[in-house]
Amino acid sequence: MSEIVPPEVRPKPVVPAKPSHVAPHSSGPFVPSPQGTGGEGRGSALLGYIGIDTIIEQMRKKTMKTGFDFNIMVVGQSGLGKSTLVNTLFKSQVSRRTTSWSRDEKIPKTVEIKSVSHVIEEGGVKMKLTVIDTPGFGDQINNENCWEPISKYINEQYEKFLKEEVNIARKKRIPDTRVHCCLYFISPTGHSLRQLDIEFMKHLSRVVNIIPVIAKSDTLTLDEKTEFKQRVRKELEACGIECYPQKEFDEDMEDKSDNDKIREAMPFAVVGSDKEYQVNGKRVLGRKTAWGVVEVENPNHCEFSLLRDFMIRSHLQDLKEVTHNIHYETYRAKRLNDNGGLSFQTGATV
Amino acid sequence: MKVLTVTVCSRDRWPPTCFSFVVFCESCLLKPLTVFVFVLQQQKNLEGYVGFANLPNQVYRKSVKRGFEFTLMVVGESGLGKSTLINSLFLTDLYSPEYPGPSHRIKKTVQVEQSKVLIKEGGVQLLLTIVDTPGFGDAVDNSNCWQPVIDHIDSKFEDYLNAESRVNRRQMPDSRVHCCLYFIAPSGHGLKPLDIEFMKRLHEKVNIIPLIAKADTLTPEECQQFKKQIMREIQEHKIKIYEFPETDDEEESKLVKKIKDRLPLAVVGSNTIIEVNGKRVRGRQYPWGVAEVENGEHCDFTILRNMLIRTHMQDLKDVTNNVHYENYRSRKLAAVTYNGVDNNKNKGQLTKSPLAQMEEERREHVTKMKKMEMEMEQVFEMKVKEKIQKLKDSEAELQRRHEQMRKNLEAQHKELEEKRRQLEEEKVSWEAQQRMLEQQKLDASRYTHVNKDTPEVC
């Protein structure tokens, strides 16, 4: 996979739409596309080429050197294909699959939080990907408050970051363990959301970016899929649950239209697989059943490619930004207000 | 070789027509030979046709006239395709599309709903009762969600027990639950704690047949693994699911073995008809193919249907009657006799002999009659009172009228009196006037007379 994806960082420079004369760099045939968005204020006409637009290139070089963190949490009942989906998303065995249930791997009595980190590299860009799994969620007979351990974990990460930030001698780059994105797996009953789903999302949509996905969607025919999605969307609206991308954070019309398109297609009906099969001479990722092969990356079969493009190719940075600027800030403000001051040296625990 | 001693040991397992003889040979005393001799049972060959070969037909005709009953319970979380499967099994729309699906039914507690339908096929009637359990396993806290189900099954057993213990038991409707289809979600991992708990509590009360719902989610390999895992867990927790009976018939035992290998059955339900290669089949249409419901390679639906309806329906009823019901009954009666008679008032009648029961029934009857009599008396009294009241009223009315009339009469009388008085007065005055007039006249005449007499002074 040496395909280079131009990083769609959303810059706010006042760059007039002028083709750049930047010579190609040694790092690859990269041509910075003029991103003339966000023209705030009046762009004064430049009398010559200054070179402000090389900032994109500079940012890119920096990012490549430092790499970046991305933390994704997967929540859902056992057996919904969470680990398989994460593996499919990042095309590598980032999550240990629990297909073979030996007697030691019983369903845990309480929700556990297991996080596994990998460093994956693509096109010179290093990403430290952390997958946080939540085995035991929703599997008991009595599932009251099974979201509490998860909520606690997320707040702990915010707390860690806050502590680092408030330090007098700060590290140059604070390790970011905050959860940037939470994929919530909805069971494909075809009827509506379960009570547990609604409760979880109510409690956590204000704390973290939730992206609901319909798991194992090869159970549903096309009609059932559209109906189910509509019903889920209506229910989410009725309960006042805002999933990512949140409407209130749309910055301009372009954002809004993009995000509206995404919101119409949510929740994504996905199928995960890491096995390859031959279909029409091509090797595709899929699931082979007695009546056909479900192709994972075929948009007619399931919406996995939509989800992947959305999450990784277009909104990855935005997920991080929303987490940092909004969720973390909310936490921070609450924390500082509650304490009435900074008393972190004493190790105040939340 | 002379036969010295013969010991006969017949093995119970073998058909009773087989005996084994231990033969001691004279020449080889050390080596007894066991000779197996098959002795045919004494069959009498009939000469002529007696006709009891017609017995099965009589039984058949009687049962067909009577019709059959079957109660099927479906348990599972919502959205697992229970209603669709029932519709597919019996090819009727028991749950029509307008039936409010789980999205419209907001249930806070588990309910138990019964729907009855009478199906006819080839002259045979089947009264099918489907017991549904909406709300099972849907709440956040599902502890004791099996309790309503257990209560329902027990109450049906109790009804049957009471009906059986009555003196007059001509009509014994059998509404006991004959079979429970338990739907397992196709997670691919194993049984959930809820599944295990439920099955542990119900395997002694009803025939449980576990099914893997929505089996088109799983690929064949995943399905195999999942089934193995489930069977392992079922054995581990010592859950007694419905066992298929052993048969002597070769073909049947082959069938039974086939079913046993594929337990728990992975089913797909659908009633929509789709064209595949020119054939019209029931199935589910996906962009990548059509999952056929009745195709044995796609899912085990045909096996389930054949087993449930075509071959083992009677056996399910028998096992319910002989095993589960008897368990319940013995437990119930043991509890009652242990705790004394007064355990439950309405269960007390079970320990009495029929005579005592008859006494009691008679007493009941008498009390009923008395009550009825009392009631009738009451009603009679009430009616009498009413009538009296009415009569009184009319009497009062009459009295009033009488009074009024009298008053009227008196008034008239007075008037008349008045008038008479007036008349009298008038008469008197008139007479007075008359007299006066007369007097005047007299006076006048005297005056003139006087005048005539005295022609004097003028």
GROMACS .gro file of C-alpha atoms in nm, chain B residues 101-329:
model
  229
  451GLY     CA    1  -4.333  -0.546   1.601
  452PRO     CA    2  -4.101  -0.509   1.898
  453SER     CA    3  -4.023  -0.153   1.798
  454HIS     CA    4  -4.378  -0.055   1.877
  455ARG     CA    5  -4.419  -0.263   2.183
  456ILE     CA    6  -4.248  -0.099   2.470
  457LYS     CA    7  -4.255  -0.360   2.736
  458LYS     CA    8  -4.114  -0.295   3.075
  459THR     CA    9  -4.163  -0.648   3.194
  460VAL     CA   10  -4.170  -0.978   3.017
  461GLN     CA   11  -4.519  -1.067   2.904
  462VAL     CA   12  -4.652  -1.403   2.796
  463GLU     CA   13  -4.893  -1.391   2.506
  464GLN     CA   14  -5.093  -1.671   2.352
  465SER     CA   15  -5.232  -1.684   2.002
  466LYS     CA   16  -5.443  -1.968   1.875
  467VAL     CA   17  -5.499  -2.068   1.518
  468LEU     CA   18  -5.688  -2.359   1.370
  469ILE     CA   19  -5.513  -2.507   1.069
  470LYS     CA   20  -5.665  -2.766   0.841
  471GLU     CA   21  -5.474  -2.985   0.607
  472GLY     CA   22  -5.597  -3.293   0.427
  473GLY     CA   23  -5.898  -3.326   0.653
  474VAL     CA   24  -5.688  -3.313   0.969
  475GLN     CA   25  -5.740  -3.027   1.210
  476LEU     CA   26  -5.468  -2.885   1.423
  477LEU     CA   27  -5.536  -2.635   1.696
  478LEU     CA   28  -5.206  -2.462   1.720
  479THR     CA   29  -5.127  -2.238   2.013
  480ILE     CA   30  -4.822  -2.020   1.997
  481VAL     CA   31  -4.697  -1.879   2.323
  482ASP     CA   32  -4.481  -1.575   2.272
  483THR     CA   33  -4.264  -1.399   2.525
  484PRO     CA   34  -4.211  -1.043   2.410
  485GLY     CA   35  -3.970  -0.845   2.618
  486PHE     CA   36  -3.752  -1.142   2.707
  487GLY     CA   37  -3.393  -1.036   2.746
  488ASP     CA   38  -3.452  -0.685   2.620
  489ALA     CA   39  -3.419  -0.479   2.930
  490VAL     CA   40  -3.095  -0.355   3.073
  491ASP     CA   41  -3.145  -0.569   3.381
  492ASN     CA   42  -3.269  -0.911   3.283
  493SER     CA   43  -3.259  -1.092   3.613
  494ASN     CA   44  -3.561  -1.314   3.657
  495CYS     CA   45  -3.693  -1.252   3.313
  496TRP     CA   46  -3.754  -1.626   3.300
  497GLN     CA   47  -3.995  -1.612   3.594
  498PRO     CA   48  -4.308  -1.521   3.392
  499VAL     CA   49  -4.229  -1.806   3.156
  500ILE     CA   50  -4.193  -2.056   3.439
  501ASP     CA   51  -4.513  -1.930   3.596
  502HIS     CA   52  -4.700  -1.973   3.274
  503ILE     CA   53  -4.584  -2.329   3.220
  504ASP     CA   54  -4.664  -2.419   3.579
  505SER     CA   55  -5.007  -2.268   3.558
  506LYS     CA   56  -5.085  -2.476   3.250
  507PHE     CA   57  -4.970  -2.788   3.431
  508GLU     CA   58  -5.185  -2.693   3.725
  509ASP     CA   59  -5.491  -2.647   3.508
  510TYR     CA   60  -5.438  -2.988   3.359
  511LEU     CA   61  -5.385  -3.140   3.702
  512ASN     CA   62  -5.707  -2.990   3.831
  513ALA     CA   63  -5.896  -3.100   3.525
  514GLU     CA   64  -5.759  -3.448   3.565
  515SER     CA   65  -5.860  -3.467   3.929
  516ARG     CA   66  -6.218  -3.372   3.876
  517VAL     CA   67  -6.492  -3.625   3.895
  518ASN     CA   68  -6.648  -3.520   3.570
  519ARG     CA   69  -6.362  -3.507   3.324
  520ARG     CA   70  -6.520  -3.549   2.991
  521GLN     CA   71  -6.358  -3.240   2.856
  522MET     CA   72  -5.986  -3.217   2.920
  523PRO     CA   73  -5.837  -2.950   2.704
  524ASP     CA   74  -5.465  -2.996   2.686
  525SER     CA   75  -5.305  -2.656   2.697
  526ARG     CA   76  -4.972  -2.764   2.836
  527VAL     CA   77  -4.667  -2.635   2.659
  528HIS     CA   78  -4.540  -2.920   2.447
  529CYS     CA   79  -4.230  -2.767   2.306
  530CYS     CA   80  -4.013  -2.462   2.364
  531LEU     CA   81  -3.804  -2.326   2.079
  532TYR     CA   82  -3.519  -2.129   2.229
  533PHE     CA   83  -3.352  -1.882   1.995
  534ILE     CA   84  -2.981  -1.827   2.035
  535ALA     CA   85  -2.829  -1.511   1.892
  536PRO     CA   86  -2.570  -1.587   1.624
  537SER     CA   87  -2.272  -1.429   1.793
  538GLY     CA   88  -2.042  -1.706   1.684
  539HIS     CA   89  -1.886  -1.732   2.028
  540GLY     CA   90  -2.106  -1.937   2.252
  541LEU     CA   91  -2.401  -1.919   2.483
  542LYS     CA   92  -2.466  -1.605   2.678
  543PRO     CA   93  -2.512  -1.619   3.054
  544LEU     CA   94  -2.879  -1.543   3.001
  545ASP     CA   95  -2.920  -1.841   2.770
  546ILE     CA   96  -2.755  -2.074   3.017
  547GLU     CA   97  -2.962  -1.951   3.310
  548PHE     CA   98  -3.286  -1.981   3.122
  549MET     CA   99  -3.220  -2.328   2.991
  550LYS     CA  100  -3.102  -2.451   3.329
  551ARG     CA  101  -3.427  -2.345   3.485
  552LEU     CA  102  -3.654  -2.478   3.218
  553HIS     CA  103  -3.506  -2.802   3.100
  554GLU     CA  104  -3.699  -2.995   3.365
  555LYS     CA  105  -4.030  -2.837   3.280
  556VAL     CA  106  -4.056  -2.837   2.906
  557ASN     CA  107  -3.891  -2.984   2.600
  558ILE     CA  108  -3.629  -2.733   2.495
  559ILE     CA  109  -3.513  -2.728   2.137
  560PRO     CA  110  -3.231  -2.474   2.094
  561LEU     CA  111  -3.210  -2.302   1.760
  562ILE     CA  112  -2.952  -2.070   1.612
  563ALA     CA  113  -3.149  -1.774   1.483
  564LYS     CA  114  -3.067  -1.572   1.170
  565ALA     CA  115  -2.820  -1.834   1.063
  566ASP     CA  116  -2.745  -1.655   0.737
  567THR     CA  117  -2.504  -1.440   0.937
  568LEU     CA  118  -2.263  -1.728   0.974
  569THR     CA  119  -2.045  -1.890   0.714
  570PRO     CA  120  -2.055  -2.269   0.711
  571GLU     CA  121  -1.729  -2.301   0.906
  572GLU     CA  122  -1.835  -2.049   1.167
  573CYS     CA  123  -2.167  -2.229   1.195
  574GLN     CA  124  -1.999  -2.562   1.261
  575GLN     CA  125  -1.772  -2.417   1.524
  576PHE     CA  126  -2.055  -2.232   1.688
  577LYS     CA  127  -2.269  -2.545   1.704
  578LYS     CA  128  -1.987  -2.744   1.856
  579GLN     CA  129  -1.925  -2.474   2.111
  580ILE     CA  130  -2.290  -2.460   2.207
  581MET     CA  131  -2.322  -2.836   2.245
  582ARG     CA  132  -2.009  -2.837   2.457
  583GLU     CA  133  -2.150  -2.570   2.683
  584ILE     CA  134  -2.485  -2.743   2.705
  585GLN     CA  135  -2.318  -3.062   2.816
  586GLU     CA  136  -2.094  -2.877   3.055
  587HIS     CA  137  -2.387  -2.717   3.233
  588LYS     CA  138  -2.581  -3.045   3.223
  589ILE     CA  139  -2.873  -2.897   3.040
  590LYS     CA  140  -3.117  -3.159   2.923
  591ILE     CA  141  -3.248  -3.054   2.588
  592TYR     CA  142  -3.508  -3.257   2.406
  593GLU     CA  143  -3.368  -3.595   2.313
  594PHE     CA  144  -3.485  -3.778   2.014
  595PRO     CA  145  -3.608  -4.123   2.094
  596GLU     CA  146  -3.425  -4.429   1.976
  597THR     CA  147  -3.607  -4.628   1.718
  598ASP     CA  148  -3.564  -4.973   1.588
  599ASP     CA  149  -3.646  -4.876   1.240
  600GLU     CA  150  -3.326  -4.835   1.039
  601GLU     CA  151  -3.439  -4.549   0.830
  602GLU     CA  152  -3.577  -4.357   1.120
  603SER     CA  153  -3.266  -4.402   1.325
  604LYS     CA  154  -3.062  -4.271   1.036
  605LEU     CA  155  -3.283  -3.967   1.028
  606VAL     CA  156  -3.254  -3.921   1.400
  607LYS     CA  157  -2.879  -3.944   1.383
  608LYS     CA  158  -2.873  -3.685   1.111
  609ILE     CA  159  -3.076  -3.449   1.326
  610LYS     CA  160  -2.859  -3.512   1.629
  611ASP     CA  161  -2.545  -3.427   1.436
  612ARG     CA  162  -2.680  -3.093   1.339
  613LEU     CA  163  -2.803  -2.980   1.675
  614PRO     CA  164  -2.860  -2.700   1.753
  615LEU     CA  165  -3.041  -2.635   1.428
  616ALA     CA  166  -2.939  -2.321   1.243
  617VAL     CA  167  -3.250  -2.171   1.091
  618VAL     CA  168  -3.344  -1.892   0.857
  619GLY     CA  169  -3.703  -1.781   0.826
  620SER     CA  170  -3.875  -1.610   0.540
  621ASN     CA  171  -4.205  -1.605   0.362
  622THR     CA  172  -4.109  -1.392   0.065
  623ILE     CA  173  -4.091  -1.580  -0.258
  624ILE     CA  174  -3.799  -1.513  -0.488
  625GLU     CA  175  -3.713  -1.652  -0.826
  626VAL     CA  176  -3.386  -1.839  -0.843
  627ASN     CA  177  -3.286  -2.002  -1.170
  628GLY     CA  178  -3.645  -2.014  -1.279
  629LYS     CA  179  -3.759  -2.180  -0.957
  630ARG     CA  180  -3.974  -2.001  -0.708
  631VAL     CA  181  -3.832  -2.045  -0.362
  632ARG     CA  182  -3.875  -1.886  -0.025
  633GLY     CA  183  -3.569  -1.696   0.070
  634ARG     CA  184  -3.393  -1.377   0.153
  635GLN     CA  185  -3.253  -1.163  -0.125
  636TYR     CA  186  -2.911  -1.014  -0.075
  637PRO     CA  187  -2.697  -0.825  -0.325
  638TRP     CA  188  -2.462  -1.119  -0.329
  639GLY     CA  189  -2.706  -1.401  -0.357
  640VAL     CA  190  -3.023  -1.552  -0.231
  641ALA     CA  191  -3.031  -1.748   0.093
  642GLU     CA  192  -3.292  -2.016   0.038
  643VAL     CA  193  -3.496  -2.121   0.336
  644GLU     CA  194  -3.574  -2.471   0.218
  645ASN     CA  195  -3.232  -2.557   0.088
  646GLY     CA  196  -3.065  -2.807   0.317
  647GLU     CA  197  -2.723  -2.670   0.243
  648HIS     CA  198  -2.815  -2.317   0.334
  649CYS     CA  199  -2.982  -2.381   0.666
  650ASP     CA  200  -3.153  -2.645   0.876
  651PHE     CA  201  -3.505  -2.517   0.838
  652THR     CA  202  -3.635  -2.824   0.657
  653ILE     CA  203  -3.493  -3.048   0.925
  654LEU     CA  204  -3.665  -2.845   1.193
  655ARG     CA  205  -3.995  -2.849   1.013
  656ASN     CA  206  -3.986  -3.218   0.943
  657MET     CA  207  -3.885  -3.295   1.295
  658LEU     CA  208  -4.132  -3.068   1.461
  659ILE     CA  209  -4.434  -3.135   1.250
  660ARG     CA  210  -4.392  -3.440   1.041
  661THR     CA  211  -4.218  -3.689   1.264
  662HIS     CA  212  -4.184  -3.588   1.623
  663MET     CA  213  -4.490  -3.390   1.714
  664GLN     CA  214  -4.659  -3.681   1.883
  665ASP     CA  215  -4.342  -3.773   2.063
  666LEU     CA  216  -4.306  -3.421   2.196
  667LYS     CA  217  -4.657  -3.441   2.334
  668ASP     CA  218  -4.586  -3.781   2.486
  669VAL     CA  219  -4.269  -3.668   2.655
  670THR     CA  220  -4.448  -3.364   2.793
  671ASN     CA  221  -4.722  -3.584   2.927
  672ASN     CA  222  -4.511  -3.866   3.061
  673VAL     CA  223  -4.205  -3.690   3.184
  674HIS     CA  224  -4.249  -3.321   3.248
  675TYR     CA  225  -4.607  -3.337   3.361
  676GLU     CA  226  -4.546  -3.635   3.584
  677ASN     CA  227  -4.249  -3.454   3.741
  678TYR     CA  228  -4.465  -3.158   3.812
  679ARG     CA  229  -4.747  -3.368   3.946
   0.00000   0.00000   0.00000
